[in-house]
Coordinates of C-alpha atoms and ligand atoms in Angstrom, one line a residue:
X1 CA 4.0 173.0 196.7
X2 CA 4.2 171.1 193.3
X3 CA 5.8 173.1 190.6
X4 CA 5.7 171.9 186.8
X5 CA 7.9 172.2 184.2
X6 CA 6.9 173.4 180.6
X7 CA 9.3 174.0 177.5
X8 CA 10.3 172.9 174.3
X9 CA 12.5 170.2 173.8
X10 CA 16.2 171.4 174.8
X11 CA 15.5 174.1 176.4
X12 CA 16.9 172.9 179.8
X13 CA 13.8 172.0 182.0
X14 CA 15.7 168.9 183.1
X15 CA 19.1 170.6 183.8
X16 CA 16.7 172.9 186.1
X17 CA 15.4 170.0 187.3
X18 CA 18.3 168.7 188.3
X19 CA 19.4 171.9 189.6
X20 CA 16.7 172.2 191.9
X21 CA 16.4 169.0 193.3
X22 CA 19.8 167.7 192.9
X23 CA 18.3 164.6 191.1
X24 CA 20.4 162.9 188.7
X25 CA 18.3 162.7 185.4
X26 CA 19.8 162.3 181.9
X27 CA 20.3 165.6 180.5
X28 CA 21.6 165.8 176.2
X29 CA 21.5 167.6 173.5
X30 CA 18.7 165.9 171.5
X31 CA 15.3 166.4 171.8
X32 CA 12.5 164.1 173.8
X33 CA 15.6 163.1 176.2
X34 CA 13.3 162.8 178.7
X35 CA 10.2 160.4 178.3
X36 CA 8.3 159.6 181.1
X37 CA 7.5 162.5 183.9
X38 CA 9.7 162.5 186.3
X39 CA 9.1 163.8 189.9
X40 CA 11.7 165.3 193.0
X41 CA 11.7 167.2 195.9
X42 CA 13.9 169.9 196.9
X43 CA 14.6 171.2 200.1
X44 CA 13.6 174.9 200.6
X45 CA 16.9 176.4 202.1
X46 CA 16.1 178.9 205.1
X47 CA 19.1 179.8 207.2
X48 CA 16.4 180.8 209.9
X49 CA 15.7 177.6 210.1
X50 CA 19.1 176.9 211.7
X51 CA 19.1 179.9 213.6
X52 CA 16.1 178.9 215.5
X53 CA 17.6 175.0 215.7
X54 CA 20.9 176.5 217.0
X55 CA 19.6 178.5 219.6
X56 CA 17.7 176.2 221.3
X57 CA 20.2 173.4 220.6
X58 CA 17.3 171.6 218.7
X59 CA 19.1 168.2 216.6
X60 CA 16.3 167.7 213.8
X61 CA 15.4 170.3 211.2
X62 CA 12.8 169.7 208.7
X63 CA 12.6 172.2 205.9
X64 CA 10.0 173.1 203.7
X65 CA 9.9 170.7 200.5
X66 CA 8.9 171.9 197.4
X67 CA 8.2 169.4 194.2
X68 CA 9.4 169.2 191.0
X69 CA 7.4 167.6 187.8
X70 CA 9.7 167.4 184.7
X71 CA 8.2 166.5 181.6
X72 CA 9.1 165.8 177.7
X73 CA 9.0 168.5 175.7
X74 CA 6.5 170.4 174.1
X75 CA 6.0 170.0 170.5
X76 CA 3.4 172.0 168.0
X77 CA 0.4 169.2 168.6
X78 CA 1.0 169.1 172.4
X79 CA -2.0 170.4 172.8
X80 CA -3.9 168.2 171.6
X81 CA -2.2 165.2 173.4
X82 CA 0.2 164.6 170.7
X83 CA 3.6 163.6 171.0
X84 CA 5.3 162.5 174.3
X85 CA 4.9 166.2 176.0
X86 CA 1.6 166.5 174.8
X87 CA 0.8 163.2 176.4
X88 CA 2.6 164.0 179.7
X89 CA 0.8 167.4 179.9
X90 CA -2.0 166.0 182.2
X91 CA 1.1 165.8 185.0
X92 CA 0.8 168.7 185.2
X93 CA -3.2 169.6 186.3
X94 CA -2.2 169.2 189.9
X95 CA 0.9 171.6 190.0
X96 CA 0.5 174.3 191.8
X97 CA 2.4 177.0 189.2
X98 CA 4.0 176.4 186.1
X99 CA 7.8 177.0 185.3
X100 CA 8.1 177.5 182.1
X101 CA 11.4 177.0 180.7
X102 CA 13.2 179.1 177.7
X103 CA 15.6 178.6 175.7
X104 CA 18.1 181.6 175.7
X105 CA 21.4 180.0 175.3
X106 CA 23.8 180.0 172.3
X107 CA 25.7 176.8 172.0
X108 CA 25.4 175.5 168.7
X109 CA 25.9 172.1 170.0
X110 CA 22.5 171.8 171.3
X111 CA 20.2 171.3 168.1
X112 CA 16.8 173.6 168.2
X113 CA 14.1 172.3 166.7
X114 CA 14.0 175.4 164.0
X115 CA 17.6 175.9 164.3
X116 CA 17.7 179.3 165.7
X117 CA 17.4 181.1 169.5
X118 CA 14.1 183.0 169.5
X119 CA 13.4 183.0 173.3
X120 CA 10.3 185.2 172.6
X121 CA 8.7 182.7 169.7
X122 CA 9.4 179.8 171.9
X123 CA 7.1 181.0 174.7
X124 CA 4.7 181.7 172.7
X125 CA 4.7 178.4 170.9
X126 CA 4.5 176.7 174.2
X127 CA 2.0 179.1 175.5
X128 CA -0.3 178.3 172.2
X129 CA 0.2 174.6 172.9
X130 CA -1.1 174.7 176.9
X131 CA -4.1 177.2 175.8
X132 CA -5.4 174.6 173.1
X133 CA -5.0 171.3 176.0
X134 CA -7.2 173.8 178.0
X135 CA -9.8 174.4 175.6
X136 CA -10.1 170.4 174.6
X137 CA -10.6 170.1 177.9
X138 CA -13.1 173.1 178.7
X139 CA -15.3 171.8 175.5
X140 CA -15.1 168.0 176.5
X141 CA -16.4 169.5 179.7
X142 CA -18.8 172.1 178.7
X143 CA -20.5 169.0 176.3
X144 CA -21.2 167.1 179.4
X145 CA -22.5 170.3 181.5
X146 CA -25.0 171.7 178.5
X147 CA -26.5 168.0 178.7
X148 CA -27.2 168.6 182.4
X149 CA -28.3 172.2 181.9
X150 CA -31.1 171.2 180.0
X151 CA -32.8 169.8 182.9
X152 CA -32.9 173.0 184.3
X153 CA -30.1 172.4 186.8
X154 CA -29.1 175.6 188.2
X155 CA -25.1 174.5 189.4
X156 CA -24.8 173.0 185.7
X157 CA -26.2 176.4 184.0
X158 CA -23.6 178.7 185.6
X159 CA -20.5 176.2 185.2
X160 CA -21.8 176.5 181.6
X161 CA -22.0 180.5 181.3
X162 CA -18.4 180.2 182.8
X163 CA -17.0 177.7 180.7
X164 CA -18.1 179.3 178.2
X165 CA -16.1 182.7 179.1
X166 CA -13.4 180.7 179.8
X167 CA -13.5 179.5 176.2
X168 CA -13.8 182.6 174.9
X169 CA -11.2 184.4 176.5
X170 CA -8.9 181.4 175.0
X171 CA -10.3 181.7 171.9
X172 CA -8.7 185.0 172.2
X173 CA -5.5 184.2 172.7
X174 CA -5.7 185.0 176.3
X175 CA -4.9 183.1 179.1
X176 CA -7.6 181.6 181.7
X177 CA -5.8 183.0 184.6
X178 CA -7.1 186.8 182.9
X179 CA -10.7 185.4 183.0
X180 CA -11.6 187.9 185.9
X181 CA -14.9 186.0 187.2
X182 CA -15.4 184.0 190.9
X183 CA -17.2 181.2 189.1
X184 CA -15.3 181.1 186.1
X185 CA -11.9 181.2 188.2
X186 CA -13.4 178.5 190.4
X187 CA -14.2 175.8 187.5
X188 CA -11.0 176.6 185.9
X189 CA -8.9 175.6 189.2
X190 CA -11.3 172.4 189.5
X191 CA -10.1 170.8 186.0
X192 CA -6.7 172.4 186.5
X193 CA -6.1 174.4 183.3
X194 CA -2.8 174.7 182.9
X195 CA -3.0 178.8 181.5
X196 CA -4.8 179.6 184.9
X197 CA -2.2 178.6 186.8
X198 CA 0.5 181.4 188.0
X199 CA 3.6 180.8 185.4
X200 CA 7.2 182.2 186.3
X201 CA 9.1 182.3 183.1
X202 CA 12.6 181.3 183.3
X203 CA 15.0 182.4 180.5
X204 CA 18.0 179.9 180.0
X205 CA 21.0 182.0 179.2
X206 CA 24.8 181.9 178.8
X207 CA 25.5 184.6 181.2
X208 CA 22.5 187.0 181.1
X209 CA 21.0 187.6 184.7
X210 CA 18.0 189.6 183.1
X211 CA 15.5 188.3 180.8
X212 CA 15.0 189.3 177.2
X213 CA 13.1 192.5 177.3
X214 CA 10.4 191.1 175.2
X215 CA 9.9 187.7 177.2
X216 CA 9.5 190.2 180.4
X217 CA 6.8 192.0 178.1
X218 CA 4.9 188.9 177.1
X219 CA 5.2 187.6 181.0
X220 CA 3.3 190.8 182.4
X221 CA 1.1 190.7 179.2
X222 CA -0.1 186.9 180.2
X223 CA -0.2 188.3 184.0
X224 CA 3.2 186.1 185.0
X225 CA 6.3 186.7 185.9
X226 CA 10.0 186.4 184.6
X227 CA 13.8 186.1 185.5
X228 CA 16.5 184.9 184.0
X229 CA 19.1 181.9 184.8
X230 CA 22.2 180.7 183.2
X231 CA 21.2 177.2 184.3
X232 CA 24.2 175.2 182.4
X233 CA 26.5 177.7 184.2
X234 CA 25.0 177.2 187.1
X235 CA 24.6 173.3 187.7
X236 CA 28.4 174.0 186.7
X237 CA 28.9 175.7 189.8
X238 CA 26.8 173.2 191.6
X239 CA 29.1 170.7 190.9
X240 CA 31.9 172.4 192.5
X241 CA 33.5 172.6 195.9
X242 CA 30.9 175.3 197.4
X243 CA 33.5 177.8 198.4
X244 CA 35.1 178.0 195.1
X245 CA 32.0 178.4 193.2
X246 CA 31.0 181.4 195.4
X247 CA 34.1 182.8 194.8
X248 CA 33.7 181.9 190.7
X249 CA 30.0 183.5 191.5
X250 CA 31.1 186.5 193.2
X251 CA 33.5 187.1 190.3
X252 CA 31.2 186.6 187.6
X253 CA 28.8 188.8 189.8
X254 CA 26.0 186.0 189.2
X255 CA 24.2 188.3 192.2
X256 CA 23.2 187.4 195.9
X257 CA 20.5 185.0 194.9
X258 CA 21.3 182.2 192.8
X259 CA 20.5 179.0 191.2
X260 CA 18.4 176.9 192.7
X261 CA 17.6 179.7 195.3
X262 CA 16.2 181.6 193.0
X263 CA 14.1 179.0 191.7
X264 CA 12.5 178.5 194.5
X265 CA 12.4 181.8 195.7
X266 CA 10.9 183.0 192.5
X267 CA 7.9 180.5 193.1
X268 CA 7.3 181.6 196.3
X269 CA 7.0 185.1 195.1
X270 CA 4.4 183.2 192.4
X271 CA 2.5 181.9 194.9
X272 CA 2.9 184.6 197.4
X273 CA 3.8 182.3 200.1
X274 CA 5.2 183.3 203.1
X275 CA 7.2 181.1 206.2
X276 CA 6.1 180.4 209.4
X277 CA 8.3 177.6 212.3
X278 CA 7.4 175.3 214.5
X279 CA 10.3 174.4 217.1
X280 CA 9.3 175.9 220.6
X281 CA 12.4 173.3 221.8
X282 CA 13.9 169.8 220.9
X283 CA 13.0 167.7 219.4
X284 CA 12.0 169.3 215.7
X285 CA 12.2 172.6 214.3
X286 CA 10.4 173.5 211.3
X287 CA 10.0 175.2 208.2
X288 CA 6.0 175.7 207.0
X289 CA 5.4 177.1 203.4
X290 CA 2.0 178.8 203.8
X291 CA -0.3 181.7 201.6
X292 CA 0.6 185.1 202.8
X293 CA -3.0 185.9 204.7
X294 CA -3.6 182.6 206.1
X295 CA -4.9 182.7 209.9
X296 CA -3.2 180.8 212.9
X297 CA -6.3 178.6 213.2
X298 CA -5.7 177.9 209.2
X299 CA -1.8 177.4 210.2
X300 CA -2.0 174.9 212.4
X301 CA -4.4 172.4 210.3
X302 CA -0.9 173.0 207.7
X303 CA 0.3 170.9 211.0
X304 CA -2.5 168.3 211.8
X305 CA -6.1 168.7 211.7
X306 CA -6.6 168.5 215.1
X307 CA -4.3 171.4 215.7
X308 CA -7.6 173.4 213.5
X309 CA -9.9 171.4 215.2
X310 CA -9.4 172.2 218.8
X311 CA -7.4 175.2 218.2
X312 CA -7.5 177.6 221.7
X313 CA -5.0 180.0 220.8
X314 CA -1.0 180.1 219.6
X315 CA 2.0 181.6 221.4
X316 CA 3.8 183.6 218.6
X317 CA 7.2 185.1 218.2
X318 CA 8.9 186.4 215.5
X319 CA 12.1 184.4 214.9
X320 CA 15.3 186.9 215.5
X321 CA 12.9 187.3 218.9
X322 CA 13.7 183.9 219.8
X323 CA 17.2 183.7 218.7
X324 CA 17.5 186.6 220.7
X325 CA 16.2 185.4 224.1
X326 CA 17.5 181.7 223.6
X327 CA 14.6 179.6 224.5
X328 CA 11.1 179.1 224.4
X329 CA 11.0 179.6 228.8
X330 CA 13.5 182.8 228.3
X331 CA 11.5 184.1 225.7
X332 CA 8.2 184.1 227.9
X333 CA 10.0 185.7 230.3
X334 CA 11.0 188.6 229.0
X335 CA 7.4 188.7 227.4
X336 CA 8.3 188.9 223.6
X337 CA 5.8 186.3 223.3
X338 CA 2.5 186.8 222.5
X339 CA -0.8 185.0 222.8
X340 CA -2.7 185.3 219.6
X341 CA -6.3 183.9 218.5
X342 CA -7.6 182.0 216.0
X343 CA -8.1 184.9 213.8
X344 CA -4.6 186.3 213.9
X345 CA -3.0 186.7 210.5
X346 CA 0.4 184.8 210.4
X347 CA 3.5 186.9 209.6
X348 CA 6.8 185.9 207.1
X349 CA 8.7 184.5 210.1
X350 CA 6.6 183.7 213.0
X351 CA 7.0 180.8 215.2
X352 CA 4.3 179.3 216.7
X353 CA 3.0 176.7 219.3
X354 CA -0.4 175.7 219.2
X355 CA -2.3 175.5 222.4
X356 CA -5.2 173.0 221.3
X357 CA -8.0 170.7 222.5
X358 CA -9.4 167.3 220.9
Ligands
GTP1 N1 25.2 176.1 176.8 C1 24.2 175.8 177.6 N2 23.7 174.5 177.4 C2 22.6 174.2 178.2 C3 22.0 175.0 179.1 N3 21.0 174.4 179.7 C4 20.9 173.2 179.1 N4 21.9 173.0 178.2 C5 22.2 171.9 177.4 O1 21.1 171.7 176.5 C6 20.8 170.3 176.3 C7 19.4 170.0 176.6 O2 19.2 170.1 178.0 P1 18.0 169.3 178.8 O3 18.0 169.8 180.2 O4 18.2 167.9 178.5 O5 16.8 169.9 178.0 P2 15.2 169.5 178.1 O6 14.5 170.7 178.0 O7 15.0 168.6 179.4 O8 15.1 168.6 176.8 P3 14.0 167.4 176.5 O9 14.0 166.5 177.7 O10 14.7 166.7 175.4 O11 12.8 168.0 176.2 C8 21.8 169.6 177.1 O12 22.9 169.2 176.3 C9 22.3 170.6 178.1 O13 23.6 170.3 178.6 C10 22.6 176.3 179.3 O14 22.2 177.1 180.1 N5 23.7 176.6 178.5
MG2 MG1 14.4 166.8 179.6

């Protein structure tokens, strides 16, 4: 899962960043402090993971990974390529979601580029600059179609009706993500417009665990989502011996999900993703990220094609089932596991070995 990072400049995308991943990347108070993209993976923490590990004494645990894409910030031009954001913004085509970040934070320390903390205004400036990048890019596009279309070319005439939608609906002001069409949802996942991508909006406050109310309103009016992290205070705690800073937490009542969890947490939500294991015994147990729906068959190509390929069925137990009876052998035997087909719908939790055939 590749998550990008959107904001203005110094609004704390790389002190998420660093958050997240633990990277260590320059973070100041002056704008365009960071240049070139930078890229880093985090770990997805899942104390099931271990669980299932412990139980069946397995050494090596593998977690899900999720990535992070940090970019300059977003100045008015962006859009159209200007500036170092608006340069870097192409980074961001392959991302699975966006994270935009927003400035909700006092300290006068930390220059803003209009000198004043307008969460709302900044999201929308931001917003404005990703909607025109996506409509250069629709009409560069739709230029080359139309020429195609003229022959008559049935493929090119319907990528131009939905291109044209798609332009319209920016036009508008809307995001592509609320064009409601197949075809016109299809082209705009092909060229990776950044507005059609799910976007989790993440309020950068002092203290505040809830978002401004009228970021939250402008999140469910684009179709996204937002929370709400005191990131500074947070990579503060981070820093800290762990104990101590769930005791600081605790006090503070920073609430049972925090930080970097509920980063990551937050984009699963996005991207509705649930978790399924592999670890039937040693040597490897692991975590899998997948979409909430997917089918064993589509499951186990996550793991290798062949797995898809020659797929015959999957022996599947919920995880606290296999805690419970200790092993893969003891779980058989008391018949908590089940034999499930190719068809079978995997469940937040499962953990599965693939019976297959190449
Ligand atoms: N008080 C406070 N300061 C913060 C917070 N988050 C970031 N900062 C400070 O704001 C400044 C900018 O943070 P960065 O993470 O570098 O911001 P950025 O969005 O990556 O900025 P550019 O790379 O310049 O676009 C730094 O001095 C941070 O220490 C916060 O939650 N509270
Ligand atoms: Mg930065």
């Amino acid at each position: 899962m590749d998550l990008g990072l959107v904001g203005r400049a110094n609004a704390g995308k790389t002190a998420l960043f660093s958050l997240v991943t633990g990277a260590e990347a320059e973070i100041a108070p002056y704008p365009f402090t960071t240049r070139e993209p930078q890229r880093a993976m985090a770990d997805v923490p899942d104390p099931r993971l271990d669980a299932i590990a412990d139980a069946q004494d397995i050494p090596r645990r593998v977690p899900a990974q999720v990535q992070l894409v940090d970019i300059a910030g977003l100045a008015a031009g962006a859009g159209h390529g200007e500036g170092l954001g608006g340069a870097a913004l192409g980074q961001l085509r392959q991302a699975d979601a966006l994270l935009h970040v927003v400035r909700a934070f006092a300290n006068a320390e930390v220059p803003h580029p209009e000198e004043r903390v307008d969460p709302l205004a900044d999201a929308e400036a931001v917003d404005l600059e990703l909607a025109v990048a996506d409509r250069d890019q629709s009409e560069r596009r739709l230029e080359r179609v139309r020429k195609t279309a003229k022959s008559g070319d049935a493929a090119a005439i319907a990528e131009a009706a939905a291109l044209e939608r798609l332009i319209e609906a920016l036009d508008a002001g809307r995001p592509a993500r609320s064009v409601d069409d197949e075809a016109a949802t299809a082209v705009a996942a092909d060229m990776g417009l950044l507005t059609a991508k799910p976007v989790l909006y993440i309020a950068n406050t002092d203290e505040e665990l809830e978002p401004p109310a009228d970021l939250a309103a402008h999140a469910a009016a684009q179709g996204a989502q937002a929370l709400a992290l005191p990131v500074g205070l947070e990579l503060e705690l981070a820093a800290m011996d762990p104990e101590e800073a769930a005791e600081l937490a605790a006090e503070m009542e920073l609430g049972g999900t925090r930080g970097a969890d509920a980063v990551v947490a937050g984009a699963y939500r996005l991207l509705d993703l649930v978790t399924f294991f592999t670890g039937s015994g040693p040597p490897e147990a692991r975590a899998w990220p997948i979409r909430r729906g997917t089918t064993a068959a589509a499951a186990a190509g996550k793991i290798h094609s062949d797995l898809e390929r020659g797929f015959i069925r999957a022996e599947v137990i919920p995880w606290d089932d296999l805690v419970a009876a200790g092993s893969w052998a003891r779980a058989r035997e008391a018949a908590t596991l089940r034999m499930e087909g190719r068809d079978y719908v995997v469940q937040e939790g499962d953990v599965m070995q693939v019976r297959f055939n190449v």
